[in-house]
PDB file of C-alpha atoms in Angstrom:
ATOM      1  CA  MET V 982       0.000   0.000   0.000  1.00 76.00           C
ATOM      2  CA  LYS V 983       2.842   2.350   0.855  1.00 77.00           C
ATOM      3  CA  LYS V 984       4.497   1.707  -2.528  1.00 74.00           C
ATOM      4  CA  ILE V 985       1.246   2.531  -4.373  1.00 74.00           C
ATOM      5  CA  ILE V 986       0.940   5.855  -2.541  1.00 74.00           C
ATOM      6  CA  ILE V 987       4.574   6.727  -3.304  1.00 73.00           C
ATOM      7  CA  VAL V 988       4.117   5.848  -6.996  1.00 66.00           C
ATOM      8  CA  LEU V 989       0.943   7.967  -7.162  1.00 69.00           C
ATOM      9  CA  LEU V 990       2.713  10.915  -5.527  1.00 68.00           C
ATOM     10  CA  ILE V 991       5.598  10.622  -8.001  1.00 73.00           C
ATOM     11  CA  ILE V 992       3.149  10.560 -10.931  1.00 72.00           C
ATOM     12  CA  ILE V 993       1.268  13.603  -9.597  1.00 71.00           C
ATOM     13  CA  TYR V 994       4.532  15.479  -9.019  1.00 66.00           C
ATOM     14  CA  THR V 995       5.797  14.635 -12.530  1.00 64.00           C
ATOM     15  CA  LEU V 996       2.547  15.747 -14.152  1.00 59.00           C
ATOM     16  CA  SER V 997       2.592  19.024 -12.235  1.00 61.00           C
ATOM     17  CA  ILE V 998       6.130  19.776 -13.448  1.00 60.00           C
ATOM     18  CA  VAL V 999       5.253  18.917 -17.057  1.00 55.00           C
ATOM     19  CA  GLY V1000       2.239  21.244 -16.848  1.00 57.00           C
ATOM     20  CA  CYS V1001       4.435  24.228 -15.943  1.00 58.00           C
ATOM     21  CA  THR V1002       5.539  25.530 -19.319  1.00 58.00           C
ATOM     22  CA  LYS V1003       7.415  28.743 -19.924  1.00 66.00           C
ATOM     23  CA  GLU V1004       5.105  31.619 -20.840  1.00 76.00           C
ATOM     24  CA  ASN V1005       5.782  33.341 -24.158  1.00 84.00           C
ATOM     25  CA  ARG V1006       6.585  36.910 -23.078  1.00 92.00           C
ATOM     26  CA  VAL V1007       5.862  40.132 -24.928  1.00 92.00           C
ATOM     27  CA  ILE V1008       9.051  41.897 -26.018  1.00 94.00           C
ATOM     28  CA  GLU V1009       7.496  44.784 -27.947  1.00 95.00           C
ATOM     29  CA  ARG V1010       4.123  46.532 -28.103  1.00 97.00           C
ATOM     30  CA  ILE V1011       3.210  48.212 -31.397  1.00 96.00           C
ATOM     31  CA  ASP V1012       0.299  50.629 -31.699  1.00 97.00           C
ATOM     32  CA  GLY V1013      -0.859  50.231 -35.284  1.00 96.00           C
ATOM     33  CA  SER V1014      -3.348  52.659 -36.785  1.00 96.00           C
ATOM     34  CA  LEU V1015      -6.051  49.964 -36.586  1.00 96.00           C
ATOM     35  CA  LYS V1016      -5.004  47.617 -33.779  1.00 97.00           C
ATOM     36  CA  THR V1017      -2.409  47.245 -31.057  1.00 97.00           C
ATOM     37  CA  TYR V1018      -0.282  44.152 -31.525  1.00 98.00           C
ATOM     38  CA  TYR V1019       2.680  42.506 -29.846  1.00 97.00           C
ATOM     39  CA  LYS V1020       5.943  40.857 -30.824  1.00 97.00           C
ATOM     40  CA  LEU V1021       6.529  37.801 -28.656  1.00 97.00           C
ATOM     41  CA  GLU V1022       9.745  36.327 -27.353  1.00 95.00           C
ATOM     42  CA  ASP V1023       9.646  33.341 -29.730  1.00 94.00           C
ATOM     43  CA  GLY V1024       9.334  35.579 -32.825  1.00 94.00           C
ATOM     44  CA  THR V1025       5.594  35.184 -33.300  1.00 97.00           C
ATOM     45  CA  TRP V1026       3.048  38.013 -33.176  1.00 97.00           C
ATOM     46  CA  ALA V1027      -0.125  38.421 -31.114  1.00 97.00           C
ATOM     47  CA  CYS V1028      -3.278  40.475 -31.619  1.00 97.00           C
ATOM     48  CA  ASP V1029      -6.703  40.082 -29.997  1.00 95.00           C
ATOM     49  CA  ASP V1030      -5.886  36.706 -28.392  1.00 93.00           C
ATOM     50  CA  HIS V1031      -4.653  35.198 -31.681  1.00 96.00           C
ATOM     51  CA  ILE V1032      -1.074  34.179 -32.460  1.00 96.00           C
ATOM     52  CA  TYR V1033       0.385  34.716 -35.943  1.00 98.00           C
ATOM     53  CA  GLN V1034       3.627  33.453 -37.452  1.00 98.00           C
ATOM     54  CA  TYR V1035       4.438  36.445 -39.663  1.00 98.00           C
ATOM     55  CA  GLN V1036       4.291  40.223 -39.814  1.00 98.00           C
ATOM     56  CA  LEU V1037       3.880  41.128 -43.488  1.00 97.00           C
ATOM     57  CA  VAL V1038       4.315  44.634 -44.889  1.00 97.00           C
ATOM     58  CA  THR V1039       3.107  45.101 -48.453  1.00 96.00           C
ATOM     59  CA  LYS V1040       3.360  48.303 -50.453  1.00 97.00           C
ATOM     60  CA  GLY V1041       1.938  49.268 -53.829  1.00 96.00           C
ATOM     61  CA  ARG V1042      -0.474  51.448 -55.741  1.00 95.00           C
ATOM     62  CA  MET V1043      -4.155  50.585 -56.089  1.00 93.00           C
ATOM     63  CA  PRO V1044      -5.869  51.170 -59.448  1.00 90.00           C
ATOM     64  CA  ASN V1045      -6.482  54.902 -60.091  1.00 92.00           C
ATOM     65  CA  ALA V1046      -4.815  55.908 -56.799  1.00 91.00           C
ATOM     66  CA  ALA V1047      -2.727  59.075 -56.505  1.00 95.00           C
ATOM     67  CA  CYS V1048      -0.235  57.611 -54.017  1.00 96.00           C
ATOM     68  CA  ASP V1049       1.107  54.302 -52.716  1.00 96.00           C
ATOM     69  CA  SER V1050      -0.570  52.389 -49.903  1.00 96.00           C
ATOM     70  CA  ILE V1051       1.145  50.346 -47.208  1.00 97.00           C
ATOM     71  CA  PHE V1052      -0.652  47.491 -45.437  1.00 97.00           C
ATOM     72  CA  VAL V1053       0.691  45.667 -42.375  1.00 98.00           C
ATOM     73  CA  TYR V1054      -0.842  42.272 -41.673  1.00 98.00           C
ATOM     74  CA  LEU V1055      -0.167  39.690 -39.011  1.00 98.00           C
ATOM     75  CA  SER V1056      -0.586  36.388 -40.776  1.00 98.00           C
ATOM     76  CA  ASN V1057      -0.209  32.648 -40.672  1.00 97.00           C
ATOM     77  CA  PHE V1058       0.428  32.787 -44.442  1.00 96.00           C
ATOM     78  CA  SER V1059       4.042  33.388 -45.422  1.00 95.00           C
ATOM     79  CA  ASP V1060       3.033  35.771 -48.223  1.00 95.00           C
ATOM     80  CA  ILE V1061       0.141  38.120 -49.030  1.00 96.00           C
ATOM     81  CA  SER V1062       0.164  39.901 -52.385  1.00 95.00           C
ATOM     82  CA  PHE V1063      -0.585  43.612 -52.584  1.00 96.00           C
ATOM     83  CA  GLU V1064      -3.826  42.866 -54.433  1.00 95.00           C
ATOM     84  CA  GLN V1065      -4.938  40.466 -51.687  1.00 96.00           C
ATOM     85  CA  ALA V1066      -3.954  43.037 -49.048  1.00 96.00           C
ATOM     86  CA  TRP V1067      -5.979  45.967 -50.381  1.00 95.00           C
ATOM     87  CA  LYS V1068      -9.002  43.820 -51.167  1.00 95.00           C
ATOM     88  CA  ALA V1069      -8.996  42.259 -47.687  1.00 95.00           C
ATOM     89  CA  ALA V1070      -8.581  45.712 -46.119  1.00 94.00           C
ATOM     90  CA  GLY V1071     -12.260  46.387 -46.759  1.00 92.00           C
ATOM     91  CA  LEU V1072     -12.089  47.562 -50.348  1.00 91.00           C
ATOM     92  CA  SER V1073     -13.704  44.527 -51.964  1.00 90.00           C
ATOM     93  CA  SER V1074     -17.392  43.699 -52.177  1.00 93.00           C
ATOM     94  CA  ASN V1075     -16.576  39.987 -52.529  1.00 94.00           C
ATOM     95  CA  MET V1076     -16.473  38.286 -49.122  1.00 95.00           C
ATOM     96  CA  ASP V1077     -14.145  35.615 -50.539  1.00 93.00           C
ATOM     97  CA  ASP V1078     -11.416  38.294 -50.671  1.00 94.00           C
ATOM     98  CA  TYR V1079     -11.377  38.684 -46.873  1.00 95.00           C
ATOM     99  CA  PHE V1080      -9.229  36.693 -44.440  1.00 95.00           C
ATOM    100  CA  SER V1081     -10.583  34.816 -41.458  1.00 94.00           C
ATOM    101  CA  VAL V1082      -9.231  36.155 -38.167  1.00 95.00           C
ATOM    102  CA  LYS V1083      -7.309  32.916 -37.569  1.00 96.00           C
ATOM    103  CA  ASP V1084      -5.431  33.370 -40.867  1.00 96.00           C
ATOM    104  CA  ALA V1085      -4.599  37.093 -40.950  1.00 97.00           C
ATOM    105  CA  VAL V1086      -5.499  40.459 -39.427  1.00 98.00           C
ATOM    106  CA  LEU V1087      -4.858  43.986 -40.718  1.00 97.00           C
ATOM    107  CA  VAL V1088      -3.142  46.011 -37.982  1.00 98.00           C
ATOM    108  CA  ASP V1089      -1.900  49.095 -39.820  1.00 98.00           C
ATOM    109  CA  CYS V1090      -2.388  50.907 -43.098  1.00 96.00           C
ATOM    110  CA  SER V1091      -1.043  54.180 -44.419  1.00 96.00           C
ATOM    111  CA  THR V1092      -0.298  56.060 -47.618  1.00 93.00           C
ATOM    112  CA  LYS V1093       2.973  57.389 -48.897  1.00 86.00           C
TER     113      LYS V1093
END
């Protein structure tokens, strides 16, 4: 009986240690023009309780525009084209052009 209790205590202790993982700390806070987002210690990005693998900055000129536009997305895609970026920024009437929040989020946009 004593051995069973000792084994159970060892299992409980081991499981409690395994459950204590290192928290991914914020190393930088960025106030975008649309959302505040964070660079995390492991190189990922966070915004509104979602984690993204990439910060993508895309720059270009929309059709008939007088100046260039810059879009900053946090994304789990490794690449977003300029056309995808401006359409998903709210300038398309086709809902298929928009990203789901788990895939990408627009955090900043500006003109140059």
